[in-house]
Amino acid sequence: MNRILVIGAKGMLGKDLIPELQSSFPDGEVLGWDIDEIDIRKERETIREIVRARPSIVINVAGYTDVDGCESNEREAFAANADGMKHIALGASQCRAKAVYLSTDYVFDGKKGIPYLEDDPPNPLSVYGHSKWKGEQYTLQLAENGLIIRTQWLYGLHGKNFVMAILRQAKEREVLSIVNDQIGSPTYTVDLSRAIALLIRKKARGIYHVTNRDFCSWYEFGQAILNLSEIKHVQVLPITSKELNRKAVRPSYSVLNTDKFKQEVGIELRTWSEALKDFLSHIQRTEALV
Ligand SMILES: NC(=O)c1ccc[n+]([C@@H]2O[C@H](COP(=O)([O-])OP(=O)(O)OC[C@H]3O[C@@H](n4cnc5c(N)ncnc54)[C@H](OP(=O)(O)O)[C@@H]3O)[C@@H](O)[C@H]2O)c1
């Protein structure tokens, strides 16, 4: 019987992942921990609690995910994103559990120009990207059957994200400026959760890229959010990353090639625009109930 421990259970992805695992593994047991139950920066505590819980699989969706915040808190970023994964991998290997690490397109520099493959060499541009790459290395070195799932541009019902930010800003402003020189694949946390469950069922190990299909710029994504929500009074202006001037440098083109995932599980995720439509109608239904 699978006993799956999710660490980061109260985060945006964690909250969609738990119910997906419960329905994908009805005979298994799913445990959800977050910072109140375990602080993954603490080595002894993390190893001790994992060993005590005796999971067969540990999925790490916790971390310091404020990409700009990481630039001014480098030590904190590495403690949570890299050392945290090291401690989880050590705990998991002591009870012979599989360890799964969620990673990011920000391990790449965005200069390749065509979708990144799993074995393309990382070259992160930001502290966040560096700390996640280090976490990947610990997963491969220390975990038994370690699995790394790189994804990008996540949105879902349960956390701060671009879609919710655009919808909120559209209520307050008539003009929105959105960057048009970063290209990626927006990914719905519900779809990603299903993909994680499929990879676990297949006993996949090593690195996999998983995103919704097709790609766009943040500007195009923003326009799609407004169009699909039938918000017509807001004008969207394309700007450059230089104009936005955020602390962390992001890759300009970090589309991930997902063929390996497709070959492993036999399906690919739907397009980002289909997923977005579904997400927006889910929000509308939820709001209608309130
Ligand atoms: N969001 C994206 O666009 C994106 C893209 C690519 C990859 N990822 C990766 O996907 C994973 C999930 O992302 P997400 O957006 O769902 O993250 P999230 O919403 O920020 O959730 C992370 C969770 O981890 C908890 N946490 C933080 N530090 C911790 C610690 N030391 N010990 C235990 N728990 C801790 C957080 O608690 P607090 O809220 O109290 O801090 C939060 O509940 C992360 O590994 C992230 O790097 C995300």
XYZ file of C-alpha atoms and ligand atoms in Angstrom:
338
model
C 0.000 0.000 0.000
C 1.267 3.467 -0.863
C 1.749 5.859 2.014
C 2.350 9.221 0.374
C 3.656 12.176 2.340
C 3.194 15.617 0.742
C 5.358 18.379 2.243
C 4.083 21.867 1.365
C 0.475 20.671 1.620
C -0.952 24.149 2.304
C 0.676 25.750 -0.735
C -0.968 26.438 -4.084
C 0.080 23.144 -5.674
C -0.139 21.142 -2.443
C -3.826 21.954 -2.005
C -4.717 20.528 -5.422
C -2.245 17.654 -5.201
C -3.663 16.098 -2.026
C -7.185 15.401 -3.395
C -5.719 14.194 -6.697
C -3.505 11.657 -4.888
C -6.429 10.553 -2.733
C -8.506 9.773 -5.788
C -5.617 8.303 -7.828
C -4.535 5.990 -4.994
C -7.807 5.052 -3.254
C -6.148 2.139 -1.458
C -3.277 4.306 -0.261
C -2.886 6.829 2.503
C -2.035 10.481 1.862
C -0.458 12.631 4.574
C -0.155 16.412 4.173
C 2.385 18.434 6.142
C 3.377 22.084 5.958
C 5.551 24.457 7.972
C 3.399 23.919 11.102
C 4.188 20.195 11.080
C 7.756 20.257 9.799
C 10.370 22.892 8.986
C 12.421 21.332 6.220
C 15.313 23.731 6.893
C 15.982 21.741 10.077
C 17.963 18.635 9.254
C 17.513 16.442 12.315
C 13.814 17.238 12.783
C 13.034 16.623 9.104
C 14.828 13.286 8.945
C 13.356 12.164 12.282
C 9.752 13.035 11.381
C 9.940 11.440 7.935
C 11.418 8.250 9.342
C 8.721 8.233 12.035
C 5.929 8.608 9.426
C 7.324 5.667 7.362
C 6.079 6.873 3.954
C 6.722 4.948 0.753
C 6.799 8.221 -1.245
C 7.660 11.780 -0.135
C 6.676 14.639 -2.455
C 8.311 17.997 -1.785
C 6.155 20.910 -2.973
C 7.358 23.213 -0.185
C 9.836 26.001 -0.564
C 10.686 29.666 -0.673
C 8.847 30.547 -3.889
C 9.021 34.364 -3.870
C 11.410 34.669 -6.817
C 12.266 38.355 -6.245
C 12.396 37.862 -2.453
C 15.058 35.167 -2.952
C 17.417 37.775 -4.486
C 17.695 39.648 -1.191
C 17.439 36.530 1.017
C 19.917 34.170 -0.570
C 20.631 32.244 2.604
C 16.909 31.713 3.231
C 16.349 30.599 -0.377
C 19.078 27.945 -0.205
C 17.989 26.827 3.276
C 14.420 26.076 2.132
C 14.846 25.125 -1.531
C 18.196 23.300 -1.522
C 18.972 22.179 2.048
C 15.272 21.455 2.649
C 15.341 18.969 -0.227
C 18.615 17.507 1.021
C 17.031 16.795 4.417
C 13.929 15.291 2.791
C 16.045 13.078 0.516
C 18.080 11.866 3.499
C 14.928 11.100 5.515
C 13.286 9.376 2.556
C 16.320 7.223 1.817
C 16.485 6.109 5.477
C 13.030 4.576 5.121
C 13.643 3.521 1.504
C 10.957 5.896 0.283
C 10.884 7.493 -3.130
C 11.546 11.261 -3.060
C 9.885 13.627 -5.531
C 11.033 17.229 -6.012
C 9.117 19.956 -7.837
C 11.497 22.176 -9.775
C 11.351 24.991 -12.250
C 12.150 26.316 -15.732
C 14.179 29.025 -13.933
C 17.108 26.559 -13.770
C 17.650 27.511 -17.448
C 18.999 30.775 -18.859
C 16.399 31.015 -21.638
C 18.948 31.392 -24.416
C 18.332 28.062 -26.193
C 15.537 29.365 -28.431
C 13.743 26.007 -28.722
C 12.037 23.985 -25.943
C 14.400 22.696 -23.245
C 15.039 18.968 -22.876
C 15.506 17.292 -19.505
C 19.239 16.827 -20.017
C 20.002 20.328 -21.274
C 22.572 21.928 -18.957
C 21.037 24.326 -16.420
C 22.426 27.839 -16.096
C 20.156 29.717 -13.672
C 19.970 33.512 -13.817
C 18.476 34.041 -10.348
C 19.063 33.016 -6.730
C 15.751 31.131 -6.808
C 16.873 29.218 -9.926
C 20.247 28.414 -8.354
C 18.653 27.193 -5.130
C 16.228 24.947 -7.036
C 19.041 23.517 -9.170
C 20.937 22.655 -6.002
C 17.780 20.947 -4.709
C 17.674 18.931 -7.941
C 21.270 17.814 -7.423
C 20.512 16.611 -3.894
C 17.498 14.694 -5.213
C 19.598 12.862 -7.789
C 22.541 12.231 -5.432
C 20.788 11.272 -2.209
C 17.327 9.937 -2.944
C 16.502 6.402 -3.889
C 14.635 6.477 -7.222
C 14.526 10.273 -7.005
C 12.063 12.006 -9.331
C 12.383 15.651 -10.397
C 9.426 17.317 -12.089
C 10.236 20.675 -13.685
C 7.262 22.887 -14.363
C 6.476 26.590 -14.860
C 4.065 29.525 -14.632
C 1.712 27.815 -12.164
C -1.749 29.073 -11.299
C -4.567 27.564 -9.312
C -7.319 28.341 -6.864
C -5.248 28.313 -3.704
C -2.410 30.776 -3.946
C -0.996 34.020 -5.258
C -0.599 33.752 -9.007
C -0.686 35.702 -12.264
C -4.302 34.875 -13.214
C -5.709 35.982 -9.879
C -3.482 39.101 -9.955
C -4.775 40.110 -13.412
C -8.407 39.579 -12.386
C -7.843 41.655 -9.232
C -6.019 44.452 -11.081
C -8.738 44.561 -13.741
C -11.179 45.592 -11.011
C -8.916 48.478 -9.970
C -7.360 49.789 -13.200
C -8.184 50.584 -16.807
C -4.701 49.993 -18.201
C -2.405 47.061 -17.425
C 1.238 46.842 -18.534
C 2.441 43.272 -19.008
C 5.818 41.917 -20.145
C 5.934 40.618 -23.671
C 9.503 39.306 -23.830
C 9.262 36.237 -21.604
C 7.839 33.100 -23.204
C 6.620 30.023 -21.341
C 3.713 27.654 -20.787
C 1.128 28.606 -18.175
C 0.258 25.489 -16.169
C -2.857 24.760 -14.116
C -2.104 23.124 -10.751
C -5.017 20.690 -11.181
C -3.519 19.363 -14.435
C -0.029 19.220 -12.961
C -1.343 17.276 -9.948
C -2.815 14.659 -12.283
C 0.523 14.443 -14.105
C 2.406 13.936 -10.819
C 0.066 11.081 -9.868
C 0.577 9.472 -13.298
C 4.372 9.663 -13.036
C 4.265 8.116 -9.560
C 2.035 5.310 -10.780
C 4.564 4.619 -13.553
C 7.377 4.578 -10.960
C 9.186 7.213 -13.025
C 12.626 8.360 -11.878
C 15.061 11.017 -13.053
C 13.966 14.336 -14.575
C 10.660 15.076 -16.354
C 9.282 18.299 -17.780
C 5.541 18.797 -17.236
C 3.502 21.814 -18.354
C 0.265 22.508 -20.165
C 0.755 22.384 -23.936
C 1.610 25.370 -26.219
C 3.278 28.580 -25.120
C 2.804 32.345 -24.999
C 4.190 35.525 -23.465
C 2.860 36.916 -20.149
C 1.263 39.679 -22.258
C -0.605 37.137 -24.409
C -1.561 35.195 -21.293
C -2.913 38.389 -19.697
C -4.947 39.205 -22.802
C -6.405 35.689 -22.850
C -7.415 35.982 -19.178
C -9.278 39.228 -19.867
C -10.857 38.020 -23.139
C -12.089 34.749 -21.672
C -13.459 36.616 -18.643
C -15.200 39.056 -20.994
C -13.498 42.015 -19.357
C -13.575 44.643 -22.072
C -12.844 47.920 -20.298
C -9.157 47.156 -19.605
C -6.435 48.030 -22.092
C -3.295 45.858 -22.045
C 0.063 47.372 -22.984
C 3.096 45.227 -23.833
C 6.280 46.191 -21.985
C 9.792 44.736 -21.724
C 11.315 42.986 -18.705
C 13.783 45.878 -18.535
C 10.895 48.316 -18.137
C 9.321 46.160 -15.413
C 12.698 46.082 -13.655
C 12.166 43.245 -11.198
C 14.910 42.128 -8.835
C 15.338 38.623 -10.243
C 16.269 38.112 -13.892
C 13.906 35.650 -15.608
C 14.729 33.558 -18.676
C 13.315 35.090 -21.864
C 12.366 31.753 -23.431
C 11.973 28.834 -21.054
C 9.462 26.579 -22.805
C 9.962 22.993 -21.610
C 9.872 20.047 -24.022
C 7.397 17.553 -22.512
C 7.864 14.628 -24.949
C 9.515 12.440 -22.301
C 6.460 12.804 -20.039
C 4.156 11.962 -22.954
C 6.166 8.860 -23.790
C 6.218 7.709 -20.161
C 2.519 8.084 -19.338
C 0.918 7.910 -22.804
C -0.878 11.258 -22.653
C 0.003 14.939 -22.814
C -1.641 17.736 -20.867
C -4.257 19.882 -22.603
C -3.288 23.286 -24.033
C -2.794 26.199 -21.647
C -5.800 28.008 -23.174
C -8.133 25.010 -22.628
C -6.917 24.720 -19.040
C -7.328 28.467 -18.484
C -10.923 28.346 -19.780
C -11.671 25.554 -17.351
C -10.048 27.403 -14.451
C -11.943 30.635 -15.169
C -15.281 28.877 -15.400
C -14.474 27.119 -12.128
C -13.847 30.509 -10.485
C -17.106 31.883 -11.895
C -19.051 28.896 -10.549
C -17.365 29.248 -7.145
C -18.087 32.997 -7.010
C -21.709 32.391 -8.041
C -22.104 30.155 -4.995
C -20.768 32.790 -2.562
N 4.465 28.800 -8.554
C 5.101 28.569 -9.694
O 4.874 29.242 -10.710
C 6.134 27.468 -9.777
C 6.799 27.249 -10.987
C 7.734 26.220 -11.080
C 7.990 25.424 -9.981
N 7.344 25.664 -8.797
C 7.667 24.809 -7.655
O 6.487 24.085 -7.312
C 6.421 23.899 -5.888
C 5.075 24.390 -5.379
O 4.934 25.773 -5.697
P 3.725 26.624 -5.094
O 3.559 27.779 -5.994
O 2.581 25.725 -4.770
O 4.391 27.152 -3.740
P 3.677 27.898 -2.498
O 2.261 28.201 -2.795
O 4.593 29.012 -2.103
O 3.692 26.771 -1.371
C 4.861 26.401 -0.691
C 4.463 25.902 0.684
O 5.654 25.544 1.381
C 5.587 26.068 2.690
N 6.944 26.253 3.216
C 7.790 27.308 3.028
N 8.935 27.120 3.707
C 8.816 25.926 4.333
C 9.663 25.179 5.209
N 10.876 25.644 5.567
N 9.238 23.998 5.694
C 8.012 23.517 5.345
N 7.150 24.170 4.530
C 7.551 25.364 4.027
C 4.889 27.397 2.497
O 4.414 27.887 3.741
P 4.280 29.518 3.895
O 3.274 29.939 2.886
O 3.823 29.660 5.315
O 5.648 30.077 3.619
C 3.777 26.987 1.540
O 2.663 26.455 2.223
C 7.625 24.638 -5.318
O 8.660 23.705 -5.120
C 8.035 25.592 -6.420
O 9.428 25.885 -6.383
C 6.423 26.651 -8.681
